[in-house]
C-alpha positions as a Markdown table, in Angstrom:
| # | Residue | x | y | z |
|---|---|---|---|---|
| 1 | Ala | 31.0 | 39.0 | -8.3 |
| 2 | Val | 28.1 | 39.4 | -5.9 |
| 3 | His | 30.4 | 38.8 | -3.0 |
| 4 | Trp | 32.8 | 41.6 | -4.1 |
| 5 | Gln | 29.9 | 44.0 | -4.9 |
| 6 | Thr | 28.3 | 43.5 | -1.5 |
| 7 | Glu | 31.6 | 43.4 | 0.3 |
| 8 | Gly | 30.9 | 39.9 | 1.6 |
| 9 | Val | 27.4 | 40.7 | 3.0 |
| 10 | Phe | 25.6 | 38.4 | 0.5 |
| 11 | Thr | 28.0 | 35.5 | 1.1 |
| 12 | His | 27.7 | 35.8 | 4.9 |
| 13 | Ala | 23.9 | 36.2 | 4.8 |
| 14 | Phe | 23.4 | 33.2 | 2.4 |
| 15 | Phe | 25.8 | 30.7 | 3.8 |
| 16 | Val | 26.0 | 31.6 | 7.5 |
| 17 | Glu | 22.7 | 33.3 | 8.4 |
| 18 | His | 20.3 | 31.5 | 6.1 |
| 19 | Asn | 21.9 | 28.1 | 6.1 |
| 20 | Ile | 24.1 | 27.3 | 9.1 |
| 21 | Glu | 22.3 | 29.6 | 11.6 |
| 22 | Arg | 18.8 | 28.4 | 10.4 |
| 23 | Phe | 19.9 | 24.8 | 11.1 |
| 24 | Ser | 21.7 | 25.5 | 14.4 |
| 25 | Ser | 19.3 | 28.0 | 15.9 |
| 26 | Thr | 15.6 | 29.1 | 15.7 |
| 27 | Lys | 15.0 | 32.0 | 13.3 |
| 28 | Glu | 12.0 | 34.3 | 13.5 |
| 29 | Gly | 10.4 | 32.1 | 16.1 |
| 30 | His | 9.9 | 29.2 | 13.6 |
| 31 | Gly | 10.9 | 26.4 | 15.8 |
| 32 | Gly | 9.2 | 23.1 | 16.9 |
| 33 | Gly | 9.8 | 19.7 | 18.4 |
| 34 | Leu | 11.1 | 16.6 | 16.7 |
| 35 | Trp | 7.5 | 15.6 | 16.0 |
| 36 | Leu | 6.7 | 18.7 | 13.8 |
| 37 | Val | 8.3 | 17.7 | 10.5 |
| 38 | Pro | 6.9 | 14.1 | 10.5 |
| 39 | Leu | 3.5 | 15.6 | 11.3 |
| 40 | Leu | 3.8 | 18.2 | 8.4 |
| 41 | Met | 4.7 | 15.4 | 6.0 |
| 42 | Met | 1.7 | 13.3 | 7.1 |
| 43 | Val | -0.8 | 16.2 | 7.1 |
| 44 | Ser | 0.5 | 17.5 | 3.7 |
| 45 | Thr | -0.1 | 14.1 | 2.0 |
| 46 | Leu | -3.6 | 13.4 | 3.5 |
| 47 | Pro | -5.7 | 11.5 | 3.0 |
| 48 | Phe | -3.3 | 8.9 | 1.6 |
| 49 | Ser | -0.7 | 9.2 | 4.3 |
| 50 | Ile | -3.2 | 7.4 | 6.6 |
| 51 | Phe | -2.4 | 4.3 | 4.5 |
| 52 | Leu | 1.3 | 4.3 | 5.4 |
| 53 | Pro | 1.1 | 0.8 | 7.0 |
| 54 | Gln | -0.3 | -0.6 | 3.8 |
| 55 | Ala | 2.3 | 1.3 | 1.8 |
| 56 | Trp | 5.1 | -0.2 | 4.0 |
| 57 | Ser | 3.7 | -3.7 | 3.5 |
| 58 | Ser | 3.6 | -3.1 | -0.3 |
| 59 | Tyr | 7.2 | -1.8 | -0.3 |
| 60 | Gln | 8.7 | -5.1 | -1.2 |
| 61 | Gln | 6.6 | -5.3 | -4.3 |
| 62 | Val | 8.1 | -2.1 | -5.7 |
| 63 | Pro | 11.2 | -2.4 | -7.8 |
| 64 | Lys | 14.2 | -2.0 | -5.5 |
| 65 | Gln | 15.7 | 0.9 | -7.3 |
| 66 | Ala | 12.5 | 2.9 | -7.3 |
| 67 | Gly | 11.7 | 2.1 | -3.7 |
| 68 | Arg | 15.2 | 3.0 | -2.5 |
| 69 | Phe | 15.2 | 6.2 | -4.6 |
| 70 | Thr | 11.9 | 7.5 | -3.3 |
| 71 | Gly | 12.5 | 6.3 | 0.2 |
| 72 | Ser | 16.0 | 7.8 | 0.4 |
| 73 | Ile | 14.8 | 11.3 | -0.6 |
| 74 | Val | 11.9 | 11.2 | 1.9 |
| 75 | Leu | 14.2 | 10.0 | 4.6 |
| 76 | Ala | 16.8 | 12.7 | 3.8 |
| 77 | Phe | 14.4 | 15.5 | 4.1 |
| 78 | Leu | 12.7 | 14.0 | 7.2 |
| 79 | Val | 15.9 | 13.5 | 9.1 |
| 80 | Phe | 17.6 | 16.8 | 8.1 |
| 81 | Phe | 14.7 | 19.1 | 8.9 |
| 82 | Thr | 13.6 | 17.1 | 12.0 |
| 83 | Phe | 17.0 | 18.1 | 13.5 |
| 84 | Ser | 17.0 | 21.6 | 12.1 |
| 85 | Gln | 16.2 | 24.2 | 14.7 |
| 86 | Thr | 14.2 | 26.4 | 12.2 |
| 87 | Lys | 11.2 | 24.6 | 10.8 |
| 88 | Leu | 8.7 | 25.8 | 8.2 |
| 89 | Pro | 6.1 | 23.9 | 6.2 |
| 90 | Ser | 7.8 | 24.7 | 3.0 |
| 91 | Tyr | 11.2 | 23.1 | 4.0 |
| 92 | Pro | 10.3 | 19.4 | 3.6 |
| 93 | Ala | 7.9 | 20.2 | 0.7 |
| 94 | Pro | 10.2 | 18.9 | -2.1 |
| 95 | Ala | 9.9 | 15.4 | -0.5 |
| 96 | Tyr | 6.1 | 15.3 | -0.8 |
| 97 | Pro | 5.9 | 14.0 | -4.4 |
| 98 | Phe | 8.4 | 11.3 | -3.5 |
| 99 | Leu | 6.3 | 10.4 | -0.4 |
| 100 | Ala | 3.3 | 10.2 | -2.8 |
| 101 | Phe | 5.3 | 7.7 | -4.9 |
| 102 | Phe | 6.1 | 5.7 | -1.8 |
| 103 | Leu | 2.4 | 5.7 | -0.7 |
| 104 | Ala | 1.1 | 4.8 | -4.2 |
| 105 | Pro | 1.7 | 1.0 | -4.1 |
| 106 | Gly | -0.2 | 0.7 | -0.8 |
| 107 | Val | -3.2 | 2.7 | -2.1 |
| 108 | Ala | -3.2 | 0.7 | -5.4 |
| 109 | Ala | -3.2 | -2.5 | -3.3 |
| 110 | Ile | -6.2 | -1.3 | -1.5 |
| 111 | Tyr | -8.0 | -0.3 | -4.7 |
| 112 | Gln | -7.2 | -3.7 | -6.3 |
| 113 | Gly | -8.5 | -5.6 | -3.3 |
| 114 | Gln | -5.0 | -7.0 | -2.3 |
| 115 | Thr | -5.2 | -5.5 | 1.1 |
| 116 | Lys | -7.9 | -3.7 | 3.1 |
| 117 | Ile | -8.5 | -0.4 | 4.9 |
| 118 | Tyr | -8.5 | -0.9 | 8.6 |
| 119 | His | -11.5 | 0.2 | 10.6 |
| 120 | Gly | -9.4 | 2.5 | 12.8 |
| 121 | Gln | -8.2 | 4.3 | 9.7 |
| 122 | Met | -11.7 | 5.0 | 8.5 |
| 123 | Ile | -12.8 | 6.2 | 11.9 |
| 124 | Phe | -9.8 | 8.5 | 12.2 |
| 125 | Leu | -10.6 | 10.0 | 8.7 |
| 126 | Leu | -14.3 | 10.4 | 9.7 |
| 127 | Leu | -13.3 | 12.2 | 13.0 |
| 128 | Leu | -10.9 | 14.4 | 11.1 |
| 129 | Gly | -13.6 | 15.2 | 8.6 |
| 130 | Phe | -15.9 | 16.5 | 11.4 |
| 131 | Ala | -13.0 | 18.4 | 12.9 |
| 132 | Ile | -12.2 | 20.3 | 9.7 |
| 133 | Pro | -15.4 | 22.6 | 9.5 |
| 134 | Ile | -15.4 | 23.0 | 13.3 |
| 135 | Gly | -11.7 | 23.9 | 13.4 |
| 136 | Ala | -12.2 | 26.3 | 10.5 |
| 137 | Tyr | -15.2 | 28.0 | 12.2 |
| 138 | Tyr | -13.4 | 28.6 | 15.5 |
| 139 | Gly | -10.1 | 29.3 | 13.8 |
| 140 | Leu | -11.6 | 32.1 | 11.6 |
| 141 | Ala | -13.4 | 33.5 | 14.7 |
| 142 | Ser | -10.1 | 33.8 | 16.6 |
| 143 | Ile | -8.4 | 35.8 | 13.8 |
| 144 | Pro | -8.8 | 39.6 | 14.2 |
| 145 | Gly | -10.8 | 41.0 | 11.3 |
| 146 | Ala | -11.7 | 37.6 | 9.9 |
| 147 | Ala | -14.5 | 36.7 | 12.3 |
| 148 | Glu | -17.2 | 37.8 | 9.9 |
| 149 | Ser | -15.9 | 35.1 | 7.4 |
| 150 | Arg | -16.4 | 32.3 | 9.8 |
| 151 | Glu | -19.8 | 31.4 | 8.3 |
| 152 | Gln | -17.9 | 30.4 | 5.2 |
| 153 | Ala | -16.7 | 27.3 | 7.1 |
| 154 | Ala | -20.2 | 25.9 | 6.4 |
| 155 | Trp | -18.9 | 25.0 | 2.9 |
| 156 | Leu | -16.7 | 22.5 | 4.6 |
| 157 | Ile | -19.6 | 20.4 | 5.9 |
| 158 | Ile | -19.5 | 18.5 | 2.6 |
| 159 | Ile | -16.1 | 17.0 | 3.7 |
| 160 | Pro | -17.5 | 15.0 | 6.7 |
| 161 | Ala | -20.6 | 14.1 | 4.6 |
| 162 | Leu | -18.5 | 12.5 | 1.9 |
| 163 | Leu | -16.3 | 10.7 | 4.5 |
| 164 | Ala | -19.4 | 9.4 | 6.3 |
| 165 | Leu | -20.5 | 7.9 | 2.9 |
| 166 | Ala | -17.0 | 6.5 | 2.5 |
| 167 | Cys | -17.3 | 4.9 | 6.0 |
| 168 | Ile | -20.6 | 3.3 | 5.1 |
| 169 | Ala | -19.1 | 2.0 | 1.8 |
| 170 | His | -16.1 | 0.6 | 3.8 |
| 171 | Phe | -18.3 | -1.3 | 6.2 |
| 172 | Arg | -20.3 | -2.6 | 3.2 |
| 173 | Lys | -17.0 | -3.8 | 1.8 |
| 174 | Gln | -17.2 | -1.5 | -1.2 |
| 175 | Val | -13.5 | -0.8 | -1.2 |
| 176 | Lys | -13.3 | 1.1 | -4.5 |
| 177 | Arg | -16.2 | 3.3 | -3.7 |
| 178 | Ser | -14.8 | 4.0 | -0.3 |
| 179 | Leu | -11.4 | 5.0 | -1.7 |
| 180 | Gln | -13.0 | 7.2 | -4.4 |
| 181 | Leu | -15.2 | 9.0 | -1.8 |
| 182 | Ile | -12.1 | 9.6 | 0.4 |
| 183 | Ala | -10.1 | 11.1 | -2.5 |
| 184 | Ser | -13.1 | 13.2 | -3.6 |
| 185 | Ala | -13.6 | 14.6 | -0.1 |
| 186 | Phe | -10.0 | 15.9 | 0.1 |
| 187 | Leu | -10.0 | 17.1 | -3.5 |
| 188 | Ile | -13.1 | 19.2 | -2.8 |
| 189 | Leu | -11.4 | 20.4 | 0.5 |
| 190 | Gln | -8.5 | 21.7 | -1.6 |
| 191 | Leu | -10.8 | 23.4 | -4.1 |
| 192 | Leu | -12.8 | 25.1 | -1.3 |
| 193 | Leu | -9.7 | 26.2 | 0.5 |
| 194 | Phe | -8.0 | 27.8 | -2.5 |
| 195 | Thr | -11.1 | 29.2 | -4.2 |
| 196 | Ile | -13.2 | 30.5 | -1.3 |
| 197 | Leu | -11.7 | 30.4 | 2.2 |
| 198 | Leu | -8.0 | 31.3 | 1.7 |
| 199 | Pro | -8.6 | 34.1 | -0.8 |
| 200 | Gln | -11.1 | 35.8 | 1.6 |
| 201 | Leu | -8.6 | 35.3 | 4.5 |
| 202 | Asp | -5.9 | 36.9 | 2.4 |
| 203 | Gln | -8.0 | 40.0 | 1.9 |
| 204 | Lys | -8.1 | 40.4 | 5.7 |
| 205 | Asn | -4.4 | 40.2 | 6.0 |
| 206 | His | -2.9 | 43.4 | 7.4 |
| 207 | Val | -0.2 | 43.2 | 4.7 |
| 208 | Gln | -2.9 | 43.8 | 2.1 |
């Protein structure tokens, strides 16, 4: 009915323009290399995506059907959108919950003391923690009309502080406390982003 009412415009726009053409060509400048979608999936599931090696080693302990189910969904989105010429953060988003299920056994194994957090993983998280407030400060300063909000990046100093405590707990072999501090740091990061920083940034948006 919509096809006839629009004289085929809807059908062409939906199937050809917004499906076939979005896969085969870059639309609205939203392109990127083969690395972009894997990076999006890893960043979107931080901090626990850093434990992917532990999750992979715990994969055999997961019931085969559950492991294959979650793994196949993550793999399908990863492969399809990696080769798609148009890439947006929302495209692989339906796979994130399934990636979380894939990561969960590895995180549980760490929490239960069956495996460990590697030193390199903790150092990476600590460096990332320090990069977050610095990146937010200079990022806000570079956005026209949002420079006066850059002082709000000071709220994010709590993130590297908590990750530093997590690092201390890690080297003291306090595994559970380290994992709890890591989770707390990124939970607070989300709360600060969505209650303070992003709402203020939205008010500076020219669309407003």
